[in-house]
Structures are given as structure tokens and as C-alpha cells.
Amino acid sequence: MGVNLTEKAAEHVVSYLESRGKGVGIRLAVKTTGCSGLMYVLEPVDEIQPEDLKFSSQGIDVFVDPKSLVYVDGTEMDYVKQGLNEGFEFKNPNVQGECGCGESFTV
Amino acid sequence: MALLQITEPGQAADPHDRKRAAGIDLGTTNSLIASVREGVAATLPDMEGRHMLPSVVRYTAEGPIIGAEALEQAALDPHNTIVSVKRLMGRGVEDVRSLGEQLPYRFSEESSGLARIETAAGVVSPIEVSAEILRSLVERASETLAGELDGVVITVPAYFDDAQRQATKDAAQLAGANVLRLLNEPTAAAIAYGLDTGDEGVIAIYDLGGGTFDVSVLRLRRGVFEVLATGGDSSLGGDDFDHAIAEWLIEESGFEGDLSAELQRALLMKARSAKEALTSAEQATISHSDADFKVDAELSRDAFNELISPLVDNTIRACRRSVRDAGVALEEIDNVVLVGGSTRVPLVVSKVADYFGAQPLNDIDPDKVVAVGAALQADVLVGNKPDEEMLLLDVLPLSLGLETMGGLSEKVIARNTPIPIAKAQEFTTYKDGQTAMLIHVVQGERELVDDCRSLARFELTGIPAMVAGAAKIEVTFRVDADGLLSVSARETSTGVEASVEVKPSYGLTDDEITQMLKSSFDHAADDAAQRSLAEARVEAGRVIEALGNALAEDGEALLPAQDIDMLQQAIKKLQERLSGDDTRAITEGTEMLGRASEEFASLRMDAAVRRALAGKQIADLDNEMSDNEV
């Protein structure tokens, strides 16, 4: 379990961190929010927090705090292009439903 | 699911709060659109990977064609293919007449005195032509960013007057874009290089495009750019370099007589490639051979420099004039920024460096630098970088939120968010006719209010009585630079307001903060379950309440006694489950009750419609509808 990246996702994280110039990995967190419960937050990690759990996938260190892990354990992150738009897509086995706009989800 | 981008720590926006902004360089020859994604401002390409959109619109009976496709047909259909429309923006018919000799369009005069162009698709104004270009760029950005743009920043030359600026704004409005601000092109270039973050300084912007040259001298004072002077030559650009090479080629070939238009075009294309090659190479080979014209020539960079030297000297003279007009000494100029594709020519860079006595800034692609600066500005103006301007960067140690139904804590500002910050969130009423709302401000990471720290309570009264969920109450959390939290609640239709101020870190030691964080991690799984349970209970309570009210109101009129009894039994059953803590049983019970009451709900709907329509004529209904629209 934990969190995994596809090769494409890993490539994008590498190029993102390179252009940013700093960061030891990527953080996947979950935030509770109004619309349909929960949303993903993806951030670069500059400082590892003592409570962080580390998952290594495709050479990338993914950090997840224990509170978020409950919602994202087993998630696979992919990086996809849809027409001109591109971004991360999540395959999260915990997800039960999404809000109509697809911006948030419930477990 | 929407595709997600990486955001800087603490900057992730809530769903539907994410603001999409773009910067547009609406140029004479080419236009670009740029946006900030994952912290980087970059121009956005179209499906074919092209960043630059030629500012060309061809009008046909079937509709307008925009960009590269229109440009290809410019020679075949010159009357209907509008190029360089920027030169016509906000210009009266008199001004245009002087330009008109260079432009092949059929102008017609409008009553207002503004110029219009006759095309195959009817008469169009320069504003409409610009709107087509803007619309095409905005659509590209909406597709790339997966949603409508909330705002755009459009750049205009520093010398644009009010009429030209207004025309640009009108074009944006016509294109359906919300203009956050018009930004001077030289200012955008300075912003792209981050020169706006300095305190004070004088900056020169040297902008050599394909057909125009502009130089501007700006002064930055307390974060505001002031244009001290502008100058240039509206008919000098990189295209003149191509002409210089082409003339040299003709001389080399020994050709005498008139060149066909086709041959001229072909030679100019070759000249252009040679010019581009000489940016990095020391030598370029140009050859052309057909029945009338044969040439095979080697052009060295030195020879090329000699050809264009008088042209570049002209730009330097214009720089000298502008610096004098600005009333600054050459030594006062801190930075020189290069803009425009023609500044890639090495001779241009070296002559500019010689004159200003400093190496000019040219790391950012000179074709894109204006759009990039506009995108950075748009990102700040649309609100994606809260309080970016403020230097103080302290962070909140714990999340701040408020209590929602079921004793849950809804976090409004997440921990580790830099302060100062303000965030607003909308809430609504839970019961029909509810006229007051208790706002309970809490701090902490846990899901249940009981496990968080209570900071303050206050009441918002005077909410107009409405059905549950109709009132809109905007709650704003504001933490100032001193860490002082003020929370205000406002009902948006009536404007009634209430607020409270607290100091959230008051009385908390570092140890206590650490302890509160730790407990939220230790209880993560518990909290998630508790949250689901509380949410299920709230939803069940809401359904029971609504159905109870409905039964009391219309039950006897619409339903046989045994059906009422059946529904009341179902309500009772769900109420029994509510006291337990089996989330699934409660959720299932709520769904069952919902299904059981479906028929009753549709009966009520029909009855309500009948009541509303009873005794009314169609004409009355029409009147009422138009009344409602007022």
C-alpha cells in the first residue's frame, strides 16, 4: 500500500522540482472542504515533518501525513494530457463518490 | 475528476475557488497568451504547439479565420484579410487615412468618426477584429486551464492614449474576457524579470519587433512604475534587416530589372532564414536559382553587421533622445531589458550594451517576455497570491475553522498558511425559517469540534426567514500581520453582519501546539470514521425534519391514513438508528426513507403547481414572469 506514481507522473515531478530549484520530494495531502467532502493537495516538500510517512516510487519520494493517509492509502498518481489541459490524475481505491464538478470527493 | 496541478505549500485553493488568470500580449504582428501554472509563468501553445498567434483575421462569408491560416491567405485575399489592426485601434477616420495608403482596406466612415473596414462578412470595426484575436487566445487558455478565465491582463504600448486603451478594453469585453487591468508593455517586461520587487530604480526597455521599434524609460518608486519617456520608430524593425539582406543578394547576383512579387517574397524568406542563422553561426549560405534569377552567396556575420549597422544606429539615436526626454543621466539606469524577436541579433545586443554601458537582460525569450510579465501580474490581481506584496511571512500554527451541523469542524484556513491572510467561505441555514446562526470559531486539526480548541462564539441574527439552504451567509476569517483573528459573518441578501476578534495563539505554548498536532495524527482513522458518522447523522436529521414538516402540512390532504402511518413508522425507525453509531445503517436508513417518501414528494409538487396555476390565465402568467425578471 502507500502511494505510487506512474512513470509519466514521476517525470513531471522531476521536471517541476528542477525548475523550482529546491524540494526533496512531493507531498500528497487531503483537505476537508465544503463541496463534497475532500480534496487533494499536491505540494513540493522543502522540510520533512517528523510525522511524515515516506513512500518511494519511480525514484520519487512521496510524503504523506498520517491523517491524510487514511484517505489516500493505495492511490496511484498518473500525469495525463486531455487536449490542451494536463495534470495529475488519481486512482484512489478509497473514493466512493465525487462532486459533480469533479473537484472534490468523498470516501 | 479534474486534473490536479502542484501548488506551493499552503496555496492550494478550495474547489471552485481556484482562479484562472492569463496575460495577453496583443501585438501588431503576433499575439500571445501566458498563464502561471505550478508557480511558473509560461506562454500557452495551441494544439499544433504554436505559441505565437499571428494577429491576422480573414473575413469570409462563412465566418472569420484567425491566425496562421489567415496569414497564409493574406496575399490572395488582401481586402478581407486584416493585418496590423493594432495600428487602427481607437483611431479616427482622419488618422487612418494617412495610414490607409499603406493598408489595402476599404474604409468606411462611421457616424462617430471611427474608422471601419468593409469586408466580405460586412463592415467590421478594428475593435471587432481585435476581439476575434482575443477570443481565439482566451479559448486556448480556457481549454488549457480546464475552465473559464476569471480575469486577464492585456498589454498595450506605453504611448497608447485613452481612446486606444478604451478600444482595447472594448475588444476584450466583446470577446467575453474580464479585464483586470491594462498594463504597459515595457512595465510587463520589467515585471517578467522581477524588477518590480526592488525598491527604486530606473529601467530602460528596448523593444525591437518585426515592424516597430519602441524604447521606454521607466522609474520604479514604491512598487509603482512611472513612464518617464517613450520613443521609437513605428516603421523600423527586423523586417528591415531582411530587406537589407535581400538588396545585398540582388546586388551580388548582378540582376537588373524588376523583380516579380513572387521572387521578392522568396528572397525575403531566404534573407530571413540567413538572419536567424547568423544569430548563432558566423556564416550563412544563401542560394536561389530559377529561370530569371540565380545567386549563390556566403554572408558572414561581419558583412551582415555592416548591412544593418545604420538601422541599429537609428534605434540607438532614439534611445538617446528618450533618455534625454526622461531627464535621467545614463548612469542612473539600473537595468536594460530586451523585448522583441529582433533583439536576438547579436549586433543589437552589443550596440545596446555599448550605449547603456551595461549588459542588457535577455534570458527570457524576447518574443514571450511581455506576455509572461502580464501573466504574473494577472495571477496577483486575480487573487492567487494572497498578500504576495507583503514581506512578513509568519505562519499559522494550527488550522482555524468553525463548527458546522453535527459538531464537525470545518477548516477555513489551514495550518502553515502564511499570514496575513483573509479567506471567506459561504454557509447556509439548516432549518426552514431559521433567522439566527451561531458561529463557533475553533482551532485545531481534529474533525470533531469537541476535540478542537474553542476560541469564540457569536450570533448572527436578523437573517430573513427562508427555506433551509436558501440563505447565503458569508463568513470571513482574517488574520492580520500581528496574528489577530477577526471573524465576520454577513447574510448577503440583507447585508446584516456580526463579527468578533480574538488572538488565536493566546495562552498556547509550543508544547501544547505540538500536542494538538500529534493527537490529530494519532486519531486520524478515528476522526475519519467520526466525521462520516456525524455527516450521516446530519443528513438523516435533515431528511427527518423536512419529511416531518411536509407530513404536518400536506399529509392528510394528499395521503391515505395507512401511508402516513407507514412514513411515520419509517421516520421512527431511522430515529432509533440515529442513537446508535453505525454509520452504514444510518446512511441506508436515510436512503430508504428518501425512497419511501418519493411518491409523497411528487404528489406535493403536483399540488403546489396546481395551487399556483389555479384561476390564472396564460396572459397573467406571462405578466408575472416578466414582473419576476425586474
CSV table of C-alpha atoms in Angstrom, one decimal, chain B residues 52 72 89 148 172 211 284 295 299 361 366 375 379 430 434 449 457 594 598 612:
chain,number,residue,atom,x,y,z
B,52,MET,CA,2.5,32.9,-31.3
B,72,GLU,CA,-1.3,32.3,-45.4
B,89,MET,CA,-7.3,50.8,-32.7
B,148,GLU,CA,-13.4,29.8,-17.9
B,172,ALA,CA,-11.8,42.4,-24.6
B,211,GLY,CA,8.0,46.2,-37.9
B,284,ALA,CA,25.3,31.7,-43.7
B,295,VAL,CA,22.5,33.6,-56.8
B,299,LEU,CA,27.1,36.0,-45.9
B,361,LEU,CA,18.7,41.4,-19.6
B,366,PRO,CA,12.2,38.2,-26.0
B,375,ALA,CA,0.6,36.6,-16.7
B,379,ASP,CA,-2.0,36.0,-11.2
B,430,TYR,CA,-30.2,24.1,8.2
B,434,GLN,CA,-34.1,29.9,10.7
B,449,VAL,CA,-15.4,20.4,17.5
B,457,ARG,CA,-18.8,32.2,19.8
B,594,GLY,CA,-35.9,9.0,0.9
B,598,GLU,CA,-40.6,9.8,-3.2
B,612,ALA,CA,-50.0,28.2,-8.2
